[in-house]
CSV table of C-alpha atoms and ligand atoms in Angstrom, one decimal:
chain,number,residue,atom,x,y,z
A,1,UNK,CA,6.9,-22.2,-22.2
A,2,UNK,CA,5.9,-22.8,-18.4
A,3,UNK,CA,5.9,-26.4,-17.1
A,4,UNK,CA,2.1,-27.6,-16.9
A,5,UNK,CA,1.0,-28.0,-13.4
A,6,UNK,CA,-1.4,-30.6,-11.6
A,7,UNK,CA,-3.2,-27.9,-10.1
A,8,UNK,CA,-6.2,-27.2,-12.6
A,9,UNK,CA,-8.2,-23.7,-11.6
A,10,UNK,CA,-7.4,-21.2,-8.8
A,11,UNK,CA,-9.2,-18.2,-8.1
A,12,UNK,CA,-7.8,-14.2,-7.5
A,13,UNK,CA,-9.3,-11.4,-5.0
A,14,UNK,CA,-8.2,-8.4,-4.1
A,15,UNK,CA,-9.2,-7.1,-0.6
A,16,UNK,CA,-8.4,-4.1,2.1
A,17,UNK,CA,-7.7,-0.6,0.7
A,18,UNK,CA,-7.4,-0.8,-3.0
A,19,UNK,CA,-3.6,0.1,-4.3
A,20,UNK,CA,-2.4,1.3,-7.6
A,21,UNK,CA,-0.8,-1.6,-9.4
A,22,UNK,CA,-3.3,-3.9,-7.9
A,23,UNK,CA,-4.7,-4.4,-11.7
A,24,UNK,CA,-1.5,-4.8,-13.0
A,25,UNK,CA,-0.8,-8.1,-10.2
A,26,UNK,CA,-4.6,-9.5,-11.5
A,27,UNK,CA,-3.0,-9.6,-14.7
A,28,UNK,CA,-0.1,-11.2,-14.1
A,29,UNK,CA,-1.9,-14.1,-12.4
A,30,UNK,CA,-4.2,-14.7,-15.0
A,31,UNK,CA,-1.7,-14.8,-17.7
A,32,UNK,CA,1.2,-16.4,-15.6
A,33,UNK,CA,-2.0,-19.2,-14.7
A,34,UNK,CA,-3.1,-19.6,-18.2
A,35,UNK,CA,0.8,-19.9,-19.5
A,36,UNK,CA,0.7,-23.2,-17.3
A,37,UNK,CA,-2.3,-24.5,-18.2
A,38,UNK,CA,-4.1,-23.1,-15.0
A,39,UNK,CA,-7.6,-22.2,-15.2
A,40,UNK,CA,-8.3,-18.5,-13.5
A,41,UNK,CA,-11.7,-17.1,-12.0
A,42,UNK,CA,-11.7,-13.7,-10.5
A,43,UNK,CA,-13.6,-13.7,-7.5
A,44,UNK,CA,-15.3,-9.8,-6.9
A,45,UNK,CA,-15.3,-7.9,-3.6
A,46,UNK,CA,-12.3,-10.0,-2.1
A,47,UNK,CA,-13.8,-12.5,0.9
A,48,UNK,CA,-17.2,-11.7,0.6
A,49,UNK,CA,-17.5,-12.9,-2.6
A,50,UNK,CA,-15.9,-15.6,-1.8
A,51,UNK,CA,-18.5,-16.3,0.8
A,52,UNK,CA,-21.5,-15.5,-1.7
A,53,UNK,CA,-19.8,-17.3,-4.7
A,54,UNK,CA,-19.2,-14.0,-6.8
A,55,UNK,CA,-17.1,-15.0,-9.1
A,56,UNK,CA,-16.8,-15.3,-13.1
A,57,UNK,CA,-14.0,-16.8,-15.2
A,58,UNK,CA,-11.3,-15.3,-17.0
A,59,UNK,CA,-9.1,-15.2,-19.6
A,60,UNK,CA,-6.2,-13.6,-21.6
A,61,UNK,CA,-8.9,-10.9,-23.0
A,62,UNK,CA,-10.2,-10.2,-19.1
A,63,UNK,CA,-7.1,-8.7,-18.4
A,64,UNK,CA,-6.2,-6.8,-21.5
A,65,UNK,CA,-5.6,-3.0,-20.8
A,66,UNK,CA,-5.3,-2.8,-17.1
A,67,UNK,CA,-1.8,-3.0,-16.5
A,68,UNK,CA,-2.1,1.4,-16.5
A,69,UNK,CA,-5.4,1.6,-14.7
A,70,UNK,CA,-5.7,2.4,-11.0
A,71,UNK,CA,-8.5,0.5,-8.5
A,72,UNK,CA,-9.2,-2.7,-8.7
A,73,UNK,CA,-11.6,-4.4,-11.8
A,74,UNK,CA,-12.0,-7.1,-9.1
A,75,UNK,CA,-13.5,-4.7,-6.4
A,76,UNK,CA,-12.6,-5.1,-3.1
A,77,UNK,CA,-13.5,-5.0,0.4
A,78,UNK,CA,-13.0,-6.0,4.2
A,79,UNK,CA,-15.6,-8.8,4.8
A,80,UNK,CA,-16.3,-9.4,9.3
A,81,UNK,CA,-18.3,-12.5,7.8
A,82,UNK,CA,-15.4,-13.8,6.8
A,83,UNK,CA,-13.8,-13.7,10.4
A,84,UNK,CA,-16.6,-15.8,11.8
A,85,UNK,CA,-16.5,-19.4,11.4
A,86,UNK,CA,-19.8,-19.5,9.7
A,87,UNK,CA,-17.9,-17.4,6.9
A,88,UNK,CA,-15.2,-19.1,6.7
A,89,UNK,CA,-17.3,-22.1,5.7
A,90,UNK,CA,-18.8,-20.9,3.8
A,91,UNK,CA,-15.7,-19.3,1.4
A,92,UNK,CA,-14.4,-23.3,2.0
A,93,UNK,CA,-17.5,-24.7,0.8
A,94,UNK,CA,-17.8,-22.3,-2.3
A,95,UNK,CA,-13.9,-23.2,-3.0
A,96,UNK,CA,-14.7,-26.9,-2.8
A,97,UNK,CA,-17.7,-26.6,-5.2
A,98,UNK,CA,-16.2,-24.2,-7.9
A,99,UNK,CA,-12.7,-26.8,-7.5
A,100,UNK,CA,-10.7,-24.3,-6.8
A,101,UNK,CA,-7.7,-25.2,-5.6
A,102,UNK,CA,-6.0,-22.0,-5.2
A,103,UNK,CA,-6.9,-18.6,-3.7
A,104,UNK,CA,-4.2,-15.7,-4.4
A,105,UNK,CA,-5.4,-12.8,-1.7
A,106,UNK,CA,-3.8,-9.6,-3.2
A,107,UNK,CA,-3.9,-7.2,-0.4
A,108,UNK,CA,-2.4,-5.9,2.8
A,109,UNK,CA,-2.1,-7.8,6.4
A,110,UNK,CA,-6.1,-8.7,7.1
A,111,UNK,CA,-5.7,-9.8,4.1
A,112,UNK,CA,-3.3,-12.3,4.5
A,113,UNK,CA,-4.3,-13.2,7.9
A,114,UNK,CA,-7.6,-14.4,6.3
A,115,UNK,CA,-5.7,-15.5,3.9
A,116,UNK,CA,-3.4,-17.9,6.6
A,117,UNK,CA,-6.7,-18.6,8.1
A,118,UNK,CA,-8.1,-20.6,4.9
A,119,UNK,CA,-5.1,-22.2,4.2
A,120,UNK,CA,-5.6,-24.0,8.0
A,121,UNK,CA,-9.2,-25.3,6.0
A,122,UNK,CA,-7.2,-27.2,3.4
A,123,UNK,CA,-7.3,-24.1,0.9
A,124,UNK,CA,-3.6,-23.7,-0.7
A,125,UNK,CA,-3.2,-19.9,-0.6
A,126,UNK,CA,-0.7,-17.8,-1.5
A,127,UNK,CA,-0.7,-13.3,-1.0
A,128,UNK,CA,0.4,-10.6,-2.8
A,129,UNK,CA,1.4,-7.3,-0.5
A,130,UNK,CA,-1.2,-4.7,-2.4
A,131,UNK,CA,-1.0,-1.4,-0.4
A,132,UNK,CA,0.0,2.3,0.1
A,133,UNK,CA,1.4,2.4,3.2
A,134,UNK,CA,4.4,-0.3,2.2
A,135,UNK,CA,3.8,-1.1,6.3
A,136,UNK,CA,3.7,-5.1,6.1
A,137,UNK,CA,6.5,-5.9,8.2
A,138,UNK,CA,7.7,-9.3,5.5
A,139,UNK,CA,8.8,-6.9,2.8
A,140,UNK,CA,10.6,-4.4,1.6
A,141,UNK,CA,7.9,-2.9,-0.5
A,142,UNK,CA,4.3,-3.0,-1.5
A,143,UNK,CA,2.5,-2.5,-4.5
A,144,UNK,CA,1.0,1.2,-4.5
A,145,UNK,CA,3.5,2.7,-2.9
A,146,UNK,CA,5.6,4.4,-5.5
A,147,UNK,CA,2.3,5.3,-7.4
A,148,UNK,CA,0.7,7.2,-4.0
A,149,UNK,CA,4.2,8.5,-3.2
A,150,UNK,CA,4.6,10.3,-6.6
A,151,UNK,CA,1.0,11.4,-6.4
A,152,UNK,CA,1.6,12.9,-3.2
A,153,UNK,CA,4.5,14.8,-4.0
A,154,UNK,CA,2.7,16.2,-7.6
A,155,UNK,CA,0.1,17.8,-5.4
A,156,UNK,CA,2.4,19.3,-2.9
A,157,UNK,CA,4.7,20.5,-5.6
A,158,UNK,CA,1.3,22.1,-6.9
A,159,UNK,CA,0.7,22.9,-3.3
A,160,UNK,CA,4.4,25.1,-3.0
A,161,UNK,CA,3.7,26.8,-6.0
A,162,UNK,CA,1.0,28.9,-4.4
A,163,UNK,CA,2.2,28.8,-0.8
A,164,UNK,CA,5.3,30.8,-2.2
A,165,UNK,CA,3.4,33.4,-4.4
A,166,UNK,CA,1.3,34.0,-1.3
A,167,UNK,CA,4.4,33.4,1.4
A,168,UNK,CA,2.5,31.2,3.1
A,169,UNK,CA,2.8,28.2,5.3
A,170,UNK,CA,1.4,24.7,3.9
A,171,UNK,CA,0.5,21.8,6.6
A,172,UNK,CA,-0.1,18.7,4.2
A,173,UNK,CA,-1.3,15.2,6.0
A,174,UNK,CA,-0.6,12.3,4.1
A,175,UNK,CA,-1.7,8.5,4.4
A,176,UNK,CA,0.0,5.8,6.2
A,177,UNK,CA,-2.4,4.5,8.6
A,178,UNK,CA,0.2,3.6,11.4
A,179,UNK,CA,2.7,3.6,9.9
A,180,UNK,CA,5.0,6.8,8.3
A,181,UNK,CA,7.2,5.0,5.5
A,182,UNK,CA,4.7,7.3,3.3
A,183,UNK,CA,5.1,10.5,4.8
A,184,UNK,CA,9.1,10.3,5.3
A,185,UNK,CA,9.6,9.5,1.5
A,186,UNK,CA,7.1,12.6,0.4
A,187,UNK,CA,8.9,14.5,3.0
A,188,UNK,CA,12.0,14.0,1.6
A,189,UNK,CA,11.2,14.2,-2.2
A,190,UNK,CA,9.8,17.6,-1.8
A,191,UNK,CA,12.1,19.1,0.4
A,192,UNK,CA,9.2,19.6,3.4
A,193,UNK,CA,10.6,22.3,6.8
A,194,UNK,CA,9.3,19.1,9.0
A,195,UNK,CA,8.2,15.8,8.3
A,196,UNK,CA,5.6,14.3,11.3
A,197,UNK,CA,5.9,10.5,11.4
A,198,UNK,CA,4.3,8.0,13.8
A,199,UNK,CA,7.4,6.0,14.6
A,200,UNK,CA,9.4,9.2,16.1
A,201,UNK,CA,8.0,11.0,19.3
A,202,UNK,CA,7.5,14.4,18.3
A,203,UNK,CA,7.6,17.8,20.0
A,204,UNK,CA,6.0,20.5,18.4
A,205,UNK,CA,8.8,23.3,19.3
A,206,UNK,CA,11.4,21.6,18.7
A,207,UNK,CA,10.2,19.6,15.5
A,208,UNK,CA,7.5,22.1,13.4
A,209,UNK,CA,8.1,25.6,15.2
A,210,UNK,CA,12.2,25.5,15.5
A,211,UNK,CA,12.2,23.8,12.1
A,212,UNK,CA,9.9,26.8,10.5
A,213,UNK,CA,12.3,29.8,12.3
A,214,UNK,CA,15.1,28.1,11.0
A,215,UNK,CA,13.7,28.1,7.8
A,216,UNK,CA,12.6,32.0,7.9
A,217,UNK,CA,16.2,32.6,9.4
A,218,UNK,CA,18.0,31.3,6.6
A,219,UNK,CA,15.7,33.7,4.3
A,220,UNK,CA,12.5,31.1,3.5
A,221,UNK,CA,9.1,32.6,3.7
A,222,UNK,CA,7.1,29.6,2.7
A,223,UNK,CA,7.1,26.3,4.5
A,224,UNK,CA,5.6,22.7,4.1
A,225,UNK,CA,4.5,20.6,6.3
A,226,UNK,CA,4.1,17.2,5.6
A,227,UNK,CA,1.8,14.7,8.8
A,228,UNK,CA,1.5,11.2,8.4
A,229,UNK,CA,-1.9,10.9,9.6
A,230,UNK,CA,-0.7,8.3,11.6
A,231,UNK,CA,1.4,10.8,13.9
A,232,UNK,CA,-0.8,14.2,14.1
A,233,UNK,CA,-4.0,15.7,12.9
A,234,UNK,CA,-2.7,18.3,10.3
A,235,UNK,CA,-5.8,20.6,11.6
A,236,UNK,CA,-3.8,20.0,15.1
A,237,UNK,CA,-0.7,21.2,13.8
A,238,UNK,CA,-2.0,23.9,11.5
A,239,UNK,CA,-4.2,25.6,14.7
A,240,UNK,CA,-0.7,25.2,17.1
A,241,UNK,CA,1.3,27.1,14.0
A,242,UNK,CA,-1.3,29.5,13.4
A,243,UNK,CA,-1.9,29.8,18.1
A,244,UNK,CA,2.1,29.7,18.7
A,245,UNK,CA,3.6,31.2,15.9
A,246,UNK,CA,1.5,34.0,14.5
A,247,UNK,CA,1.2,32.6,10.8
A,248,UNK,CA,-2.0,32.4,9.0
A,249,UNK,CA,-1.5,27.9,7.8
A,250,UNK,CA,-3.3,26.3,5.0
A,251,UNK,CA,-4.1,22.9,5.6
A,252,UNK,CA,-4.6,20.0,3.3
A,253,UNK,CA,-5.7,16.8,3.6
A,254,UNK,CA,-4.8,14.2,1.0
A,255,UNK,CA,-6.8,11.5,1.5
A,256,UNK,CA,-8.0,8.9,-1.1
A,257,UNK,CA,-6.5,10.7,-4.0
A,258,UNK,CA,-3.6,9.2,-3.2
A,259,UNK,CA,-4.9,5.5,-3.4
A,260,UNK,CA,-5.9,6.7,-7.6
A,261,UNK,CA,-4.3,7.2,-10.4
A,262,UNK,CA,-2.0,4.9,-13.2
A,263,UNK,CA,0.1,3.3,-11.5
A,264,UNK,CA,4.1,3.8,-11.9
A,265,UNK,CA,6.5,1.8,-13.6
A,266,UNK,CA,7.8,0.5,-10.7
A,267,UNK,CA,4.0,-0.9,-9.8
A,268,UNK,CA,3.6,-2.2,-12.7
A,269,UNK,CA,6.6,-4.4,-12.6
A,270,UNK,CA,6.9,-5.0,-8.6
A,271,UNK,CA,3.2,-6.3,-9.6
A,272,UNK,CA,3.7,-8.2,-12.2
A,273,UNK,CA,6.5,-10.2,-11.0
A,274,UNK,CA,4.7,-10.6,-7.5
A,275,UNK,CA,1.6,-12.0,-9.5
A,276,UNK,CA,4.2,-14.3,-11.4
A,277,UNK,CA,5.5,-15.7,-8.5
A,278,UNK,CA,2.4,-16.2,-6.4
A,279,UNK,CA,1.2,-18.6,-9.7
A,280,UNK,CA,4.8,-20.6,-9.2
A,281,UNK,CA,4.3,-21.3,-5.9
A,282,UNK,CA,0.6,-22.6,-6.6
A,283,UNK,CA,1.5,-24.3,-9.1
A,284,UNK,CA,4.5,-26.1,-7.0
A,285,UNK,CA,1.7,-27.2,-4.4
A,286,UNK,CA,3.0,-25.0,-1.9
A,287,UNK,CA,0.3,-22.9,0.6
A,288,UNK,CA,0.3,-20.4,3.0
A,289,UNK,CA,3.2,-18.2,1.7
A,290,UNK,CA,3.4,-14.8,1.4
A,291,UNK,CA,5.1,-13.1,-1.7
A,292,UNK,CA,8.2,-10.6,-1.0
A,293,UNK,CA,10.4,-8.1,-1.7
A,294,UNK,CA,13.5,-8.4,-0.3
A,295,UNK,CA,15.7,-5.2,-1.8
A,296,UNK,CA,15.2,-6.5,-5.8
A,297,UNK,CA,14.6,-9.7,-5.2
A,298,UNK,CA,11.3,-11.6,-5.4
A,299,UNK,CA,11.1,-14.3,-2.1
A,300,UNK,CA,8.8,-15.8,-0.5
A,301,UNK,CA,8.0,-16.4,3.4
A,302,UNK,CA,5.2,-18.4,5.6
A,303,UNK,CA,2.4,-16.0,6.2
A,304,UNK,CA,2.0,-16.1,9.8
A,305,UNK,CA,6.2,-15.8,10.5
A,306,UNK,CA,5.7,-12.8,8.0
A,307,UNK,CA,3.2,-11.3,9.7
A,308,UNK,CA,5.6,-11.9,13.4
A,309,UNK,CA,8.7,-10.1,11.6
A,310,UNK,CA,9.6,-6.6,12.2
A,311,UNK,CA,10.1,-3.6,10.0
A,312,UNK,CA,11.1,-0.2,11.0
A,313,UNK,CA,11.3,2.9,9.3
A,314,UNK,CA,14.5,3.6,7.2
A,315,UNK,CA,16.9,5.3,10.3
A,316,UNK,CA,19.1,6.5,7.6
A,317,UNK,CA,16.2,7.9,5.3
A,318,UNK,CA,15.2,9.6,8.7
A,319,UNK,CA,18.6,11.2,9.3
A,320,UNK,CA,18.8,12.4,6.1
A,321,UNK,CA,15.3,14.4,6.6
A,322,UNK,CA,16.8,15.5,9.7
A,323,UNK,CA,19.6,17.0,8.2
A,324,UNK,CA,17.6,18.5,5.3
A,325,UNK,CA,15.3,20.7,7.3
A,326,UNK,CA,17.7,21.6,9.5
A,327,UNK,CA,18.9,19.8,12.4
B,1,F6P,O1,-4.3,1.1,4.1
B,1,F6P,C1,-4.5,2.0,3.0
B,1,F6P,C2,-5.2,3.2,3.5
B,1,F6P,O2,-5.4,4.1,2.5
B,1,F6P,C3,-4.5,3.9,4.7
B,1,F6P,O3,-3.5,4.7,4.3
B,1,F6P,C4,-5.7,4.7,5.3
B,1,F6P,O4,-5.5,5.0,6.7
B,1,F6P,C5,-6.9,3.8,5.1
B,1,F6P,O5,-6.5,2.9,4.0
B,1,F6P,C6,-8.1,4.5,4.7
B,1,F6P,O6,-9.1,3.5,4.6
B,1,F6P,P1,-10.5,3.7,4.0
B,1,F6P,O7,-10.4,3.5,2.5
B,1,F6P,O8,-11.4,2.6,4.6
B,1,F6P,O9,-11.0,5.1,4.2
């Protein structure tokens, strides 16, 4: 049995890009909060409905069956009211009314910079790292990021299947934003010719058109492609392959499909502990911390020096793609 706590009713949002396993982290709040006598309302569309006072109550039954699904039953969005100071009395006021004395922000790094800016109003805060692109500098991981990954590398296996009945060449842009963690892990897991990623200049002979010959050298007559959208336009690349290189490229665009789906196994429980923690620290009185992975282990870290730390991609996850299409 938890400890009880003097904190009586915080509230839960999700906001930024939704992220598979997001559901999984509402749960986990509400039933880590109710295990210590915490009161739980879910508050819809992340800060704006803070701001408007969208919010409902919840218990043990609000969260039953969502640890599998995809989205968000909370909704989310990206509020600009919320960066004005008008806002941002407003979500204060509505707080102070509804005596709510905490706020867990379950999404990426707007998020959490709201998230930090509340907390300087007298709102304890905590955040749980909810996106795809695993690209917020304090942690290791994020939640959604196994889930997309998979999904990504489902549809390109799909993808190879008819790009080698046909021989063809497949030029598939993934999601990312900035940032390529995505891109290089797909890359890797489904054996791409070249992998585009923001953080690594590229040049197209020497990384997609020497990669490809290579390839067609050593006896290969289809190719993939994998972009992070952050590094090329995959339309780009496909037209250069198709101008430079005399092949006839089919391009696909991922997209949101990868931001669907049941999440994995390791989103459910990345999420789930995440969700656990973010109630401890609430519930010890502490504010203004971010929840994160560091390797297995669940820490967590001051929003704002979070949000100052550096992450860089994987150099030895990069070599190794190097080497596997062909140096
Ligand atoms: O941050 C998650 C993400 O899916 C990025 O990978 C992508 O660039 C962006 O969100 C898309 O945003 P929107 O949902 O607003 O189109």
């Amino acid at each position: 049995m938890e400890k009880k706590s003097s904190v009586s009713r915080i509230g839960v949002l999700t906001s930024g890009g939704d992220a598979p396993g997001m559901n999984a982290a509402i749960r986990s709040v509400v039933r880590s909060a109710l295990a210590r006598g915490i009161e739980v309302v879910g508050i819809r569309r992340g800060y704006a409905g803070l701001i408007s006072g969208d919010i409902f109550p919840m218990d043990g039954n609000s969260v039953s069956r969502i640890i599998n699904r995809g989205g968000t039953i909370l909704y989310t969005a990206r509020s600009d009211q919320f960066r004005t100071e008008e806002g941002m009395q407003k979500a204060v006021a509505t707080c102070k009314l509804l005596g709510l004395e905490g706020i867990v922000a379950i999404g990426g790094d707007g998020t959490f910079r709201g998230a930090s800016a509340l907390a300087s109003y007298g709102v304890s805060v905590v955040g749980i790292p909810g996106t795809i692109d695993n690209d917020i500098v304090c942690t290791d991981y994020t939640i959604g990021f196994d889930t997309a990954a998979n999904t990504a590398v489902e549809c390109i296996d799909r993808l190879r299947d008819t790009m080698q009945s046909h021989e063809r060449c497949a030029v598939v842009e993934v999601m990312g934003r900035h940032a390529g963690y995505l891109a290089l892990q797909v890359g890797v897991a489904v054996g791409a010719t070249a992998v585009l990623v923001p953080e690594r200049p590229y040049s197209f002979e020497s990384h997609v058109a020497d990669k490809i010959r290579r390839a067609r050298l050593s006896g290969k007559t289809n190719f993939i492609i994998v972009v992070a959208e952050g590094a090329a336009s995959a339309v780009d690349v496909g037209e250069q392959i198709r101008q430079e290189m005399g092949l006839d490229p089919r391009v696909t665009i991922l997209g949101h499909i990868q931001r669907g789906g049941a999440p994995t196994v390791k989103d459910r429980v990345m999420a789930t502990r995440m969700g656990y923690e973010a109630v401890r620290l609430l519930a010890e009185g502490k504010t203004n911390r971010v929840v994160c992975a560091k390797g297995e282990q669940i820490i967590n870290r001051d929003i704002m020096e979070g949000l100052a730390m550096e992450k860089t991609l994987n150099p030895e996850e990069f070599e190794v793609m190097t080497v596997m299409t062909g140096k």
